[in-house]
GROMACS .gro file of C-alpha atoms in nm:
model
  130
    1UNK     CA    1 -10.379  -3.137   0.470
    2UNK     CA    2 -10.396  -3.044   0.091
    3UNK     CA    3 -10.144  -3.245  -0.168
    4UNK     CA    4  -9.860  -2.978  -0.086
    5UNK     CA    5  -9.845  -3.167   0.271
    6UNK     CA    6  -9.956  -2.824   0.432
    7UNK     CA    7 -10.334  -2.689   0.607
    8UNK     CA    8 -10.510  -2.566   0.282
    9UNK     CA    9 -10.518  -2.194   0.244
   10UNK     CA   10 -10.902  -2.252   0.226
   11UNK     CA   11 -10.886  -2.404   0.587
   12UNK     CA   12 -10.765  -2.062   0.682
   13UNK     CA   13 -11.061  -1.888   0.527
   14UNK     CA   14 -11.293  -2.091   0.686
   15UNK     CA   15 -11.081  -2.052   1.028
   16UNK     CA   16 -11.127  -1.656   0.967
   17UNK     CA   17 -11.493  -1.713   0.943
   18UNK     CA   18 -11.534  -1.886   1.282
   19UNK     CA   19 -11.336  -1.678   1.455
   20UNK     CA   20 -11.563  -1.387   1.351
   21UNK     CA   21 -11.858  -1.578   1.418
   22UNK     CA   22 -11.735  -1.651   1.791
   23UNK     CA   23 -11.662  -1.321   1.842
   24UNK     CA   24 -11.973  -1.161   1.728
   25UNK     CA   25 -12.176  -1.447   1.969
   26UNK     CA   26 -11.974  -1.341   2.243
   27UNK     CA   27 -12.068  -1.003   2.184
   28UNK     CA   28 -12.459  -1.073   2.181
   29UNK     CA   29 -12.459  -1.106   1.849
   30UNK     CA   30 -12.560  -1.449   1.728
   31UNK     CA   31 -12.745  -1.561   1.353
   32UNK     CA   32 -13.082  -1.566   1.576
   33UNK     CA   33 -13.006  -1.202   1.677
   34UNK     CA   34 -12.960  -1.105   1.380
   35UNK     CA   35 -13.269  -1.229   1.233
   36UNK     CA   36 -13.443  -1.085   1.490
   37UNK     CA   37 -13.335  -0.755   1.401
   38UNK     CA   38 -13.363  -0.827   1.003
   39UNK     CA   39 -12.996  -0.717   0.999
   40UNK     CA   40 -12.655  -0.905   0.909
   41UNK     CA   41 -12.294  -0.788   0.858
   42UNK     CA   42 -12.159  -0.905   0.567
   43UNK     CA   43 -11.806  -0.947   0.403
   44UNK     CA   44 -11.768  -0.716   0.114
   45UNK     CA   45 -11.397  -0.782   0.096
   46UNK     CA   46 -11.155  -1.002   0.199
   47UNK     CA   47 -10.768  -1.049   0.184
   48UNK     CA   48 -10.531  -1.321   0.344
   49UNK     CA   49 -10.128  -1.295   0.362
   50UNK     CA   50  -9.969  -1.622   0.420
   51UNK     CA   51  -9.685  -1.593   0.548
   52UNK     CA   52  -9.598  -1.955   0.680
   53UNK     CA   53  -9.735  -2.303   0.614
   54UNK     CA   54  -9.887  -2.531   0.897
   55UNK     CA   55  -9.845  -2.885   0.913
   56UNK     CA   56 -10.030  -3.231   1.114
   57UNK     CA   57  -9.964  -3.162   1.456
   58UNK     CA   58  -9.947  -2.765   1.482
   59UNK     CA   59 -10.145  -2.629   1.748
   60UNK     CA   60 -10.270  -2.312   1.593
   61UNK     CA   61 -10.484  -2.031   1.767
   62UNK     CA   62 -10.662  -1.761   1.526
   63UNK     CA   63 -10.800  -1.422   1.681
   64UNK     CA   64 -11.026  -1.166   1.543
   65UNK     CA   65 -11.048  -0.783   1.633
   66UNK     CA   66 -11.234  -0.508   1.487
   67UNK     CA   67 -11.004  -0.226   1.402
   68UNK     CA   68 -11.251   0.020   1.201
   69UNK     CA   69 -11.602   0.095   1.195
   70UNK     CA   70 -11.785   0.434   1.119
   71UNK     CA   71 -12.094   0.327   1.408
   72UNK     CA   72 -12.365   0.348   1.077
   73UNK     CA   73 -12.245   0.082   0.785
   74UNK     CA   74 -11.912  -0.033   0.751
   75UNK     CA   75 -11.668  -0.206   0.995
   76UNK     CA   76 -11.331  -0.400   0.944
   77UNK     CA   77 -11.197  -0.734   1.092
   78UNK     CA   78 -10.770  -0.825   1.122
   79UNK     CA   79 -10.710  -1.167   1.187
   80UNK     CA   80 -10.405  -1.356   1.279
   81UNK     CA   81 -10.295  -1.738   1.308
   82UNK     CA   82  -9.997  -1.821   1.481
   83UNK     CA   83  -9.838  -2.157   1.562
   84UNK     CA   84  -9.834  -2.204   1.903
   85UNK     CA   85  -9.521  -2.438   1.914
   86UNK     CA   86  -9.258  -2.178   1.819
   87UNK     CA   87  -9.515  -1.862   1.786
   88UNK     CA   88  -9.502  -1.844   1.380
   89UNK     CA   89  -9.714  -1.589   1.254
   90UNK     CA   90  -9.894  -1.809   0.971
   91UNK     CA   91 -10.135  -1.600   0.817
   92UNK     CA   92 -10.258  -1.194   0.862
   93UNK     CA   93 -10.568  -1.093   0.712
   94UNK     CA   94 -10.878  -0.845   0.718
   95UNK     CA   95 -11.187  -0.834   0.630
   96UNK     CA   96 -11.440  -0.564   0.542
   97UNK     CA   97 -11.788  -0.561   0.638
   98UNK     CA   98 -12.169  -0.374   0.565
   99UNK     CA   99 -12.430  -0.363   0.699
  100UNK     CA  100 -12.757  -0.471   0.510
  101UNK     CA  101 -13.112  -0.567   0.597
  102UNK     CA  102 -13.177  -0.928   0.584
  103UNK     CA  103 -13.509  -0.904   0.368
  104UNK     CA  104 -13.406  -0.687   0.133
  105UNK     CA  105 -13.056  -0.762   0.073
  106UNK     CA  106 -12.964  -0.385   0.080
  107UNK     CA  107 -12.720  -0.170   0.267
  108UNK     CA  108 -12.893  -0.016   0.588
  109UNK     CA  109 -12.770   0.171   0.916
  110UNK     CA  110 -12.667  -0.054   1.211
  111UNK     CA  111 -12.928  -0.099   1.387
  112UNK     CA  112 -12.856   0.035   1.804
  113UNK     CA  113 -12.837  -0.378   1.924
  114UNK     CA  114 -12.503  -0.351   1.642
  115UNK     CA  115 -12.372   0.013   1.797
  116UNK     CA  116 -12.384  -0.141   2.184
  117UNK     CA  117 -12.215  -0.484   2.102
  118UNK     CA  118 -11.964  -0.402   1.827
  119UNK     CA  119 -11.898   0.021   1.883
  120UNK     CA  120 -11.706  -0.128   2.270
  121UNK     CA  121 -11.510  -0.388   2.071
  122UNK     CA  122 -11.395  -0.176   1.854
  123UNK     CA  123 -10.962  -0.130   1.905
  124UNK     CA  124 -10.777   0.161   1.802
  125UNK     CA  125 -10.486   0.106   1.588
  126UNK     CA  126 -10.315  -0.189   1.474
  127UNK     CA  127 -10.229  -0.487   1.722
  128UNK     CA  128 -10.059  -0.769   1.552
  129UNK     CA  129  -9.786  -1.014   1.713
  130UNK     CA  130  -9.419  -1.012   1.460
   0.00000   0.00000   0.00000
């Protein structure tokens, strides 16, 4: 809780980041895969719409799906928190993602691990709760 009495708009951030992090382990693709392949995706841009604070006692689930990717460099993330209690949509957001090599620091093609775990995952259109 922050000194408005609410969950921080950080602690959504950081919520976002999990979420993505679960969802690219479930995938096969954990930090020691990623290594391995001297590859990471990384956030290149980020934006958050809150749309409804969250307060001690909210049970709050956040999920993650990719909704764009072009299967070489780029892909993008949509979140979404909602309060489980009354189903609140609290926050929509997205992220944008590249691909770069781990040594270098520089943009490179996904590497074919990247196309088999995240090209399947990949949904079609927009899916958000209201």
């Amino acid at each position: 809780m922050d000194g408005l009495n609410h969950t921080n708009n950080t602690v959504y951030v950081k919520w976002c980041e999990q979420v993505a992090w679960a969802h690219s382990v479930a995938l096969g693709l954990d930090l020691a895969r990623y290594r391995a392949l001297d590859r990471a995706m990384v956030i290149t841009h980020s934006e958050y719409d809150y749309l409804c604070a969250s307060h001690a006692g909210d049970t709050i689930a956040v999920g993650t799906w990719i909704v764009n990717w072009d299967g070489r460099l780029t892909m993008t993330r949509r979140f979404q928190a909602i309060r489980l209690e009354d189903g609140t949509t609290l926050l929509r957001a997205g992220m944008a993602f590249a691909c770069v090599e781990l040594s270098t620091g520089r943009p490179r093609r996904m590497p074919p691990e990247f196309i088999a775990g995240y090209g399947p995952a990949v949904l079609h259109g927009e899916r958000i709760a209201p």
